[in-house]
Short mmCIF file of C-alpha atoms in Angstrom, two decimals:
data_model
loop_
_atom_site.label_atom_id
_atom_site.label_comp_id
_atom_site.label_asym_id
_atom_site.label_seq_id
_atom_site.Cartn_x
_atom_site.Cartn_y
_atom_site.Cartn_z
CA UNK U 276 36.00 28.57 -67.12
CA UNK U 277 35.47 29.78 -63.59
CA UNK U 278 35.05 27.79 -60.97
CA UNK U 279 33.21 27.79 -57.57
CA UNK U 280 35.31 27.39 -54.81
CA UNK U 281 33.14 26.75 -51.12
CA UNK U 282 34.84 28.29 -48.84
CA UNK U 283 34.87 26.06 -45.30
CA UNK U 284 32.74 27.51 -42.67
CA UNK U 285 34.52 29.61 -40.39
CA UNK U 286 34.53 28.96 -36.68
CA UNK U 287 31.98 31.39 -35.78
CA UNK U 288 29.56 29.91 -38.24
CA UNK U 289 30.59 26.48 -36.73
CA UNK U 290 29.73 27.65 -33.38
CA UNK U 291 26.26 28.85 -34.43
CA UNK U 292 25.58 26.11 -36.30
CA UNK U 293 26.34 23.75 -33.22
CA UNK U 294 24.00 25.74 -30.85
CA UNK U 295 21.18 25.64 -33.43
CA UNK U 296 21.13 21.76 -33.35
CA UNK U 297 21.37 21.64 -29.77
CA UNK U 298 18.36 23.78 -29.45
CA UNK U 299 16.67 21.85 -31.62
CA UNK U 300 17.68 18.50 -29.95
CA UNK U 301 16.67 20.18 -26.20
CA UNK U 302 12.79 20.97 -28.12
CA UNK U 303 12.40 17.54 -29.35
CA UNK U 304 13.78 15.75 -26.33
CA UNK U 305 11.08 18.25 -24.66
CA UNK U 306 8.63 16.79 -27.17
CA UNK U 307 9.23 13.37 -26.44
CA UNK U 308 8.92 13.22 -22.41
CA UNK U 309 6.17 15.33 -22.34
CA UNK U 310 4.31 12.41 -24.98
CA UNK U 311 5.66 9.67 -22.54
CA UNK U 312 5.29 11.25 -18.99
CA UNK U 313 2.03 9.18 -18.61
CA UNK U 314 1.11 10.89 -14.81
CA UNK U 315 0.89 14.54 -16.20
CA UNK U 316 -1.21 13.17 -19.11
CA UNK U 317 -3.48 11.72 -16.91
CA UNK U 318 -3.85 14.68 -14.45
CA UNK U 319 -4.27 16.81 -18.14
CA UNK U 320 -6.92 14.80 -19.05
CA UNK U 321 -8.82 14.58 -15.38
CA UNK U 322 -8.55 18.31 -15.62
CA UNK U 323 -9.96 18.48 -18.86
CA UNK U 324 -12.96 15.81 -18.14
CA UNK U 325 -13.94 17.96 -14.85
CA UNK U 326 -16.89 20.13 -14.86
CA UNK U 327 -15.94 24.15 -14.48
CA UNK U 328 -17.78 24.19 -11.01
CA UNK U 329 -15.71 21.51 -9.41
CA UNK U 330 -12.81 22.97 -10.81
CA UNK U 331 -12.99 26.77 -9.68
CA UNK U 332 -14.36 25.13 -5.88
CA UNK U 333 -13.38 21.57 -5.37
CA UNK U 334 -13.80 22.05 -1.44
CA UNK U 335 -17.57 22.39 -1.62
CA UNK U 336 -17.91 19.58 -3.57
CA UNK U 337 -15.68 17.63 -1.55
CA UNK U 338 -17.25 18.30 1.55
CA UNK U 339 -20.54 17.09 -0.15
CA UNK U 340 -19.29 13.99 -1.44
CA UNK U 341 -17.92 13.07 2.24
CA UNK U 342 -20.92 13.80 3.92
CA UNK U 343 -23.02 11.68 1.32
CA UNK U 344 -20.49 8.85 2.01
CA UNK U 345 -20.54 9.33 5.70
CA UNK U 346 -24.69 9.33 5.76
CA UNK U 347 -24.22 6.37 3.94
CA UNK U 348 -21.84 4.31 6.54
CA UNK U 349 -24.13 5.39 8.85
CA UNK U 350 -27.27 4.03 7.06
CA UNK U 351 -25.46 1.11 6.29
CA UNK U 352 -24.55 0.08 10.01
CA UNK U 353 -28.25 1.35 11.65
CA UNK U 354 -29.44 -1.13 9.52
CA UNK U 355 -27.05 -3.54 9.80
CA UNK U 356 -27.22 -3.95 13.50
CA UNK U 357 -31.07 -3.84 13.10
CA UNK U 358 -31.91 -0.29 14.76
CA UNK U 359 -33.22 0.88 11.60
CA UNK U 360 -35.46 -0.17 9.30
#
């Protein structure tokens, strides 16, 4: 009858074995802020709901939007104080 003797892991193997789990501990403590760091989820998902054109020139589009709001102000007070319309 023979028997099996396991040898004990040696310090080297010890060593390796230790900086495994840590890497594995750094990736899923990675995993978990990136599923809980709400304000980069959001900007992820703005990004993703934004047409292409807006994206690769937002200043254009920008500039358009403030004009149209200005134009609007404007509108809004002519007619307020009774100049126009």
């Amino acid at each position: 009858m023979t028997r099996e003797t396991r040898k004990a892991p040696g310090p080297d193997e010890l060593r390796r074995e230790a900086a495994r789990k840590r890497q594995e501990l750094g990736e899923t403590i990675d995993q978990l802020m990136a599923r809980t760091d709400v304000k980069a989820r959001a900007a992820h998902l703005v990004h993703d709901k934004t047409p292409e054109p807006v994206r690769n020139h937002p200043r254009p589009v920008l500039a358009a939007v403030a004009a149209m709001v200005v134009a609007g102000v404007v509108l809004w007070q002519l007619r307020r104080s009774g100049k126009w319309g």
